[in-house]
PDB file of C-alpha atoms in Angstrom:
ATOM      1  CA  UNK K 537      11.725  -4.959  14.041  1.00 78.00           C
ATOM      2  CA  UNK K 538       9.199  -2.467  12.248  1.00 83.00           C
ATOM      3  CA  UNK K 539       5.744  -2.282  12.926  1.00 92.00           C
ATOM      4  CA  UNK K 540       3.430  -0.924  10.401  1.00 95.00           C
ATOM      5  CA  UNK K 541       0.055   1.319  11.113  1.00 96.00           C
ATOM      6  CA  UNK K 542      -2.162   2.095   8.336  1.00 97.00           C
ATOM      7  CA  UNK K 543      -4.724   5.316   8.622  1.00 97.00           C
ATOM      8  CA  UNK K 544      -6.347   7.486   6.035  1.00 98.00           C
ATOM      9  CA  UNK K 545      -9.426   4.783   4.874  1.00 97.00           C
ATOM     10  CA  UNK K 546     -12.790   6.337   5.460  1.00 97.00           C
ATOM     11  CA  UNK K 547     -16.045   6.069   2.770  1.00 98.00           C
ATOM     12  CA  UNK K 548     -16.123   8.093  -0.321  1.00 98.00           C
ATOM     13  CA  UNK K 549     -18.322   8.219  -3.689  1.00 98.00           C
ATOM     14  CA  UNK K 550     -17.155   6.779  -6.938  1.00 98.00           C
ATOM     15  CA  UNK K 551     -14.897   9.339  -8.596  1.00 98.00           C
ATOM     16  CA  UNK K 552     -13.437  10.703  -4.930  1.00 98.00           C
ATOM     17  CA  UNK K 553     -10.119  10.079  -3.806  1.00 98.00           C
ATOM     18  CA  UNK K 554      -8.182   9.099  -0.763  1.00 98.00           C
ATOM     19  CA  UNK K 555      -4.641   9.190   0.383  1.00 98.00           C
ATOM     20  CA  UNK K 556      -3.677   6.128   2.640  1.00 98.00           C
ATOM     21  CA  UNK K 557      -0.434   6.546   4.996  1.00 98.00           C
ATOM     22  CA  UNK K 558       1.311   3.720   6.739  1.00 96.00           C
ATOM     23  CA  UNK K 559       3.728   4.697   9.481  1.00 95.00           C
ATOM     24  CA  UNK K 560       6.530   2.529  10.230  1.00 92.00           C
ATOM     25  CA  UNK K 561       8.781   2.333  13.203  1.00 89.00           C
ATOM     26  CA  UNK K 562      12.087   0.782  13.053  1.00 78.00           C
ATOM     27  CA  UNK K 563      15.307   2.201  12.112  1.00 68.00           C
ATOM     28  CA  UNK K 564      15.091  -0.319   9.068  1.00 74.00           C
ATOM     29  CA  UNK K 565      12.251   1.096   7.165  1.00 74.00           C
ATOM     30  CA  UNK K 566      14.463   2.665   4.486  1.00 75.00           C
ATOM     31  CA  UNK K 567      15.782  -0.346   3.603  1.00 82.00           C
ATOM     32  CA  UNK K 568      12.648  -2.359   2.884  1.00 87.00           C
ATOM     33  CA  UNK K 569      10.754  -2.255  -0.455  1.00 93.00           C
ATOM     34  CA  UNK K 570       7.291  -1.556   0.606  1.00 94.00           C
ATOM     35  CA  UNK K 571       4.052  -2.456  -0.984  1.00 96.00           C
ATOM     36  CA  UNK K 572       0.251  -1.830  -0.736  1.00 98.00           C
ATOM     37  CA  UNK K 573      -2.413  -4.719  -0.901  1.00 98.00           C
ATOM     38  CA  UNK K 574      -5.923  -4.932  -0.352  1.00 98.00           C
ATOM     39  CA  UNK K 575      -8.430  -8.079   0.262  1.00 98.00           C
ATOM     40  CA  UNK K 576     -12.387  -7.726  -0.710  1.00 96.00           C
ATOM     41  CA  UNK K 577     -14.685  -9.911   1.400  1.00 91.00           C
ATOM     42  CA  UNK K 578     -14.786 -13.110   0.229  1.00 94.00           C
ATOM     43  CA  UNK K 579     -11.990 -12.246  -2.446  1.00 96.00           C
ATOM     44  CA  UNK K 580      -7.965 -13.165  -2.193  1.00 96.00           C
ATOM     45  CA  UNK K 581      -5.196 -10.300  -0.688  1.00 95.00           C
ATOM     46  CA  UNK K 582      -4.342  -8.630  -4.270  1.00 96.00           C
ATOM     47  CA  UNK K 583      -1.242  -6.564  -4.859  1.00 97.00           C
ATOM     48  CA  UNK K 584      -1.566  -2.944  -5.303  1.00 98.00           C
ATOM     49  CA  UNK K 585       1.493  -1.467  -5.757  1.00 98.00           C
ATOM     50  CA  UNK K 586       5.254  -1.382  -4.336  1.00 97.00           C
ATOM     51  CA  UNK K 587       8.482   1.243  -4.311  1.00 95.00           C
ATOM     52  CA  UNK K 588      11.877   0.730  -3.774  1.00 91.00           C
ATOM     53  CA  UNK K 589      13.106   1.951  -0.859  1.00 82.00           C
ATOM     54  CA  UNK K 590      14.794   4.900  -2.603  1.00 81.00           C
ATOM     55  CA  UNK K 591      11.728   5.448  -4.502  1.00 79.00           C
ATOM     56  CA  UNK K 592      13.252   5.374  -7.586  1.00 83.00           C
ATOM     57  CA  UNK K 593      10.898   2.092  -9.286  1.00 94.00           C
ATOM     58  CA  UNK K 594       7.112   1.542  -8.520  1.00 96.00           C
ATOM     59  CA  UNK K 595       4.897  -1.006  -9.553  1.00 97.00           C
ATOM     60  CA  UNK K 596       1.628  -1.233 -10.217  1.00 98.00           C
ATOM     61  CA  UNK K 597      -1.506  -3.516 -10.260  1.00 97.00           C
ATOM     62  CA  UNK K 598      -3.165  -3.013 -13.792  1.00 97.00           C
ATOM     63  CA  UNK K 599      -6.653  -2.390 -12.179  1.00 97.00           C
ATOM     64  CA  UNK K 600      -5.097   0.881 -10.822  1.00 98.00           C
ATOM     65  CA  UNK K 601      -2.368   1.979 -13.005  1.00 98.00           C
ATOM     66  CA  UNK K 602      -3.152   5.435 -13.907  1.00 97.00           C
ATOM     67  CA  UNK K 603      -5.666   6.280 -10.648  1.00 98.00           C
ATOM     68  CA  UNK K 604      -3.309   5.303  -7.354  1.00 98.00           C
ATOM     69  CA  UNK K 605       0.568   6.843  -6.609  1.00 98.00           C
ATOM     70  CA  UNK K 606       2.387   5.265  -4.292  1.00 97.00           C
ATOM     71  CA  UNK K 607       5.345   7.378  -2.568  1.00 95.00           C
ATOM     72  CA  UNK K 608       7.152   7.676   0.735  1.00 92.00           C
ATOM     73  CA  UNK K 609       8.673   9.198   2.492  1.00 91.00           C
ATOM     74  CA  UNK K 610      11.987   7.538   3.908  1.00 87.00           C
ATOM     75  CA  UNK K 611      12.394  10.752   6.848  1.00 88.00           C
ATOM     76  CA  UNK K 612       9.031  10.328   7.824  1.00 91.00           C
ATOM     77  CA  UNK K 613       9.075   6.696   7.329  1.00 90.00           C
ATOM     78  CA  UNK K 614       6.303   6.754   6.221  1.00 93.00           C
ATOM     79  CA  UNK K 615       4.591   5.229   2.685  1.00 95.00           C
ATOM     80  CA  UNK K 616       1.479   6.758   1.092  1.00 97.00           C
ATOM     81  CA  UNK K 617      -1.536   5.659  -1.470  1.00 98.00           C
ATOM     82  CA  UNK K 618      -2.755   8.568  -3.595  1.00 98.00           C
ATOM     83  CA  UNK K 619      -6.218   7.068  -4.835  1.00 98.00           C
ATOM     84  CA  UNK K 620      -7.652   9.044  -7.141  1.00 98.00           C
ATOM     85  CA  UNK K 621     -11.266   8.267  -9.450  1.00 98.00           C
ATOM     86  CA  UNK K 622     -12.106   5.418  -7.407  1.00 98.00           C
ATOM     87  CA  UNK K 623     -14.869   2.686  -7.969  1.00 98.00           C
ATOM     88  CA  UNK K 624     -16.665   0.170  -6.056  1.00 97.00           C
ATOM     89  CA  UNK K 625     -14.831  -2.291  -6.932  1.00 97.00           C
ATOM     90  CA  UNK K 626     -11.657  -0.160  -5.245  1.00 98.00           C
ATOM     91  CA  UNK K 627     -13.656  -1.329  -1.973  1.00 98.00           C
ATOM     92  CA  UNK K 628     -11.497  -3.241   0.122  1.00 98.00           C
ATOM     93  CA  UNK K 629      -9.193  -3.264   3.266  1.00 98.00           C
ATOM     94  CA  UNK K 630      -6.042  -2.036   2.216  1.00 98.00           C
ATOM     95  CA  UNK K 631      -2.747  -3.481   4.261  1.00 98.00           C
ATOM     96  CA  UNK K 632       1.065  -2.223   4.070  1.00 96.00           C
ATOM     97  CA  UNK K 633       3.763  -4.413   4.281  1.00 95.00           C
ATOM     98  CA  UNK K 634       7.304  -4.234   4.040  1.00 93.00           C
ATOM     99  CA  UNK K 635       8.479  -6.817   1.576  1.00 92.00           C
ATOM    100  CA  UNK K 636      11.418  -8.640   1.643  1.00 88.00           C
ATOM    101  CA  UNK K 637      12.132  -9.146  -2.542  1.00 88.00           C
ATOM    102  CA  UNK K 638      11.545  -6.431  -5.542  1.00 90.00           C
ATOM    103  CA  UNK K 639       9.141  -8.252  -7.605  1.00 90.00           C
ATOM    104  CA  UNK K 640       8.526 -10.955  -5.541  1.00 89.00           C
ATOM    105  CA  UNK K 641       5.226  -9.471  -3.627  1.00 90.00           C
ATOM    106  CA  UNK K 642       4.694 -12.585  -2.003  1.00 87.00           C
ATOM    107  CA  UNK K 643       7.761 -12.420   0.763  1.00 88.00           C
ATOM    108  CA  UNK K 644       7.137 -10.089   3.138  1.00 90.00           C
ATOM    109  CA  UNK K 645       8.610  -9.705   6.586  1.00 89.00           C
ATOM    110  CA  UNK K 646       6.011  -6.959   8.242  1.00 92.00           C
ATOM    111  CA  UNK K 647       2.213  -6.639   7.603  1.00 94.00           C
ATOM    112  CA  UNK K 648       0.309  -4.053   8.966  1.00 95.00           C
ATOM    113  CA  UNK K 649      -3.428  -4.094  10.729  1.00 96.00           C
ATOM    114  CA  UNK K 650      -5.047  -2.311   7.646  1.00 97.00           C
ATOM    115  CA  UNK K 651      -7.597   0.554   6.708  1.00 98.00           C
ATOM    116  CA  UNK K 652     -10.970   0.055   5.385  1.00 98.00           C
ATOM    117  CA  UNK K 653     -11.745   1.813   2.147  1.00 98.00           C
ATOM    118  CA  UNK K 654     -15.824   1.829   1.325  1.00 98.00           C
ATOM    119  CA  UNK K 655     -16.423   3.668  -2.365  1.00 98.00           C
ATOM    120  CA  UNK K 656     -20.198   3.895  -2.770  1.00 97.00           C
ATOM    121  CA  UNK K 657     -21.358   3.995  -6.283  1.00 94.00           C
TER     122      UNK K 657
END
């Protein structure tokens, strides 16, 4: 069983940044792939980005290549979103989950309660 708790969302101006942290318990974090997503109002849950669970390959949505990091942190188990030069259109809830799949960012087995992210333009 790992539960997942998101923290770190707050409201910022276009061009700030943000770092997002999602805590897991479980002795099995390590062994998950984790991912970020976020859902707009009134838009669908998007993929953000994902790491192996050594950290070794991450992924990224095109719309933030270049401005978020994900990393974690595997003795902390704990996964982070470095969000730099964000926009309003960043604005969003942003969830963690711990995937099931590399690649497939659809299968998940954990989902956490999310953060709200607000970027005022």
């Amino acid at each position: 069983q790992v539960q997942l708790v998101e923290s770190g969302g707050g409201l910022v101006q276009a061009g700030g940044s943000l770092r997002l942290s999602c805590a897991a318990s479980g002795r099995t974090f390590s062994s998950y792939v984790m991912g970020w997503f976020r859902q707009a109002p009134g838009k669908e849950r998007e993929f953000v980005a994902a790491i192996t669970w050594r950290g070794g390959n991450t992924a990224y949505a095109d719309s933030v290549k270049g401005r978020f990091t994900i990393s974690r942190d595997n003795a902390k188990n704990t996964v982070y979103l470095q969000m730099n030069s964000l926009k309003p259109e960043d604005t969003a809830v942003y969830y963690c989950a711990a995937l099931t799949r590399w690649g497939n960012w659809d299968a998940y087995d954990y989902w956490g309660q999310g953060t709200q992210v607000t970027v005022s333009s």
